[in-house]
Coordinates of C-alpha atoms in Angstrom, one line a residue:
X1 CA 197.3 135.7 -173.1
X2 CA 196.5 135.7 -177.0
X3 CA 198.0 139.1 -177.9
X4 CA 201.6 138.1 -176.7
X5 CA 202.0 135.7 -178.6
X6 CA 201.0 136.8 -181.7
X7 CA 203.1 140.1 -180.7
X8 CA 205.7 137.7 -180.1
X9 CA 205.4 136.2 -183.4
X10 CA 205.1 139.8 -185.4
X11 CA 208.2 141.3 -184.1
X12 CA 210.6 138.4 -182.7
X13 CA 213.5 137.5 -185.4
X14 CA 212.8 133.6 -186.8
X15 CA 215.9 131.9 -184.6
X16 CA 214.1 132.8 -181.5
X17 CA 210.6 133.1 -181.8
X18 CA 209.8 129.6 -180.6
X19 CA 211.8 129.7 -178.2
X20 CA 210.7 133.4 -176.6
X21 CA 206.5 132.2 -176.6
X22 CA 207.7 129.0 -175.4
X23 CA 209.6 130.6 -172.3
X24 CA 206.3 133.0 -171.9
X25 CA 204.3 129.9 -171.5
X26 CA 206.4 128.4 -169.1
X27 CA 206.1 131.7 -167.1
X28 CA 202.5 131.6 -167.2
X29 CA 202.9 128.4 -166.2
X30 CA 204.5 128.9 -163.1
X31 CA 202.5 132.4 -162.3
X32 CA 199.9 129.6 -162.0
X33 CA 201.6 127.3 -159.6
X34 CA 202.5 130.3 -157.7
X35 CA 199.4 131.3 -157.2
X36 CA 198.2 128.1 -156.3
X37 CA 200.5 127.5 -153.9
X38 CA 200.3 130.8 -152.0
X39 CA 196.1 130.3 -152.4
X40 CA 196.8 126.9 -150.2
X41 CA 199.0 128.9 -147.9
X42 CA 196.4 131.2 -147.3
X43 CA 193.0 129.0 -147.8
X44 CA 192.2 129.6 -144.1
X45 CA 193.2 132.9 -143.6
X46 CA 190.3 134.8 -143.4
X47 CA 189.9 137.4 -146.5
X48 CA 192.9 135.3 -148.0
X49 CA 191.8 136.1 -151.0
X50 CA 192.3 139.7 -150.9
X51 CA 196.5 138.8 -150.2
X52 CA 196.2 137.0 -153.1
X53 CA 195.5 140.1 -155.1
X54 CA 197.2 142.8 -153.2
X55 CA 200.7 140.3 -153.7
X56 CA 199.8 140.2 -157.4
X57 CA 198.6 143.7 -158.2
X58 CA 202.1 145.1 -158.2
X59 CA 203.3 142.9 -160.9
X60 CA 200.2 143.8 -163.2
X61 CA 201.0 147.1 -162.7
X62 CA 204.6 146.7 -164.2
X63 CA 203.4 144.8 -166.7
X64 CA 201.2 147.4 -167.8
X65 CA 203.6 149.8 -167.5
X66 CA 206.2 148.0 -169.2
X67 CA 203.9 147.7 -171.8
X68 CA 203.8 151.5 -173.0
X69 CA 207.8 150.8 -173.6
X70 CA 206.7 148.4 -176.4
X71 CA 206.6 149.5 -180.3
X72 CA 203.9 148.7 -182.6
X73 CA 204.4 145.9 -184.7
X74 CA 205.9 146.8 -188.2
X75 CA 203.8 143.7 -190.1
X76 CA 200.7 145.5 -188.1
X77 CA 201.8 149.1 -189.5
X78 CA 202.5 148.0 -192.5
X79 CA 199.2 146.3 -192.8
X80 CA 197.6 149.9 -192.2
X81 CA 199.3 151.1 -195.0
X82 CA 198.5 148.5 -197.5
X83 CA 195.0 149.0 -196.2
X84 CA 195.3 152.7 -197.1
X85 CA 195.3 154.0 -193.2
X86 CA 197.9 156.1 -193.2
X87 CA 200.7 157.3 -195.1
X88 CA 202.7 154.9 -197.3
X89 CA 206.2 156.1 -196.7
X90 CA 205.6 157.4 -193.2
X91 CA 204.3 153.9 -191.7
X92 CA 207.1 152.4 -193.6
X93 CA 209.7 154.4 -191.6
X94 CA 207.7 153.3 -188.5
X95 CA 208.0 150.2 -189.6
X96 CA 211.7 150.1 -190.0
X97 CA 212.5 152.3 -186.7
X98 CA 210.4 150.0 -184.5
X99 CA 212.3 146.8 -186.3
X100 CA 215.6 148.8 -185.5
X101 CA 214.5 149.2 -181.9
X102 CA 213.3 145.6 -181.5
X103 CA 216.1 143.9 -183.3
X104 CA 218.9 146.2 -181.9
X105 CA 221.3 148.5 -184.5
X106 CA 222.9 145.4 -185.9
X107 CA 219.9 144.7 -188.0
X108 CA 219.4 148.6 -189.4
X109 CA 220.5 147.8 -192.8
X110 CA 218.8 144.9 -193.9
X111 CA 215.7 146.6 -191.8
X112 CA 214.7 148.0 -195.1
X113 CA 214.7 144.6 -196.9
X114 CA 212.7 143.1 -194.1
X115 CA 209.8 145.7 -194.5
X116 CA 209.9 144.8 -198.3
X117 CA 209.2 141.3 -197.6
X118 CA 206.1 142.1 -195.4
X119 CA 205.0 144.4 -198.0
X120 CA 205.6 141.5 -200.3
X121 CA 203.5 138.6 -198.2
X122 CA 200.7 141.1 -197.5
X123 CA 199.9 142.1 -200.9
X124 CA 198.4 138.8 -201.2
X125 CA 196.3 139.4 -198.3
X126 CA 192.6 139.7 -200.0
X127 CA 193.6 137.4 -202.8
X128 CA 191.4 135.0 -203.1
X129 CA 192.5 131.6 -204.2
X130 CA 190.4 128.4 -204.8
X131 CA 192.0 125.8 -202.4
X132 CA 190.8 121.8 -202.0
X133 CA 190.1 120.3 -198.5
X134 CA 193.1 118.3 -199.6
X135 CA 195.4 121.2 -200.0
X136 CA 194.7 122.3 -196.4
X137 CA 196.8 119.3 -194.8
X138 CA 199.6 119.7 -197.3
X139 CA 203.3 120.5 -195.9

């Protein structure tokens, strides 16, 4: 539940990324009120429980599944390279192959530029900077 969204927020282009962990919290929402009402359906049933699971284990399963299909994040392989993890230029093609994949061959040639602006915002991770309590609740 914490991963997707930050996966989400890694990898989805700007228009859309409210939008697409918005949508996945509205179908975690109704997983939820799914589940409840099949759990009231079944509350005396004996062993309901065990329907409950057996009904739901088949869509874990594709979600797991589904999940091998997924490429890594390009600010997370590009993170391994600033942090000396890997090979510069090889996780930097990663990088712009799993943006390529993600965004769809319309976006291949500014795919480049985009890893150059990660590069960009995470070379100031480690920086430290010395920062007020009032600059915390500035815009």
């Amino acid at each position: 539940m914490h991963a997707a969204p930050m996966y989400i927020a890694e990898t989805a282009p700007t228009p859309i990324r409210g939008q697409l962990i918005s949508l996945k919290e509205f179908f975690i929402v109704i997983g939820i009120v799914a589940g409840y009402a099949l759990g009231s359906l079944l509350v005396d049933t004996v062993a309901g429980w065990r329907y409950m699971f057996g009904i739901s284990s088949p869509v874990a399963v594709i979600m797991g599944i589904g999940m091998w299909w997924l490429p890594a994040s390009p600010r997370w392989l590009l993170l391994r390279a600033i942090q000396g993890k890997g090979d510069l230029q090889n996780l930097k093609d990663t990088a712009i192959s799993s943006l390529c994949r993600l965004q769809g061959p319309t976006f291949h040639d500014s795919a480049s530029q985009q890893v150059d602006e990660i590069m960009a915002e995470l070379s100031y991770i480690g920086v430290e900077n010395e920062v007020t309590f009032v600059e915390m609740f500035r815009g």
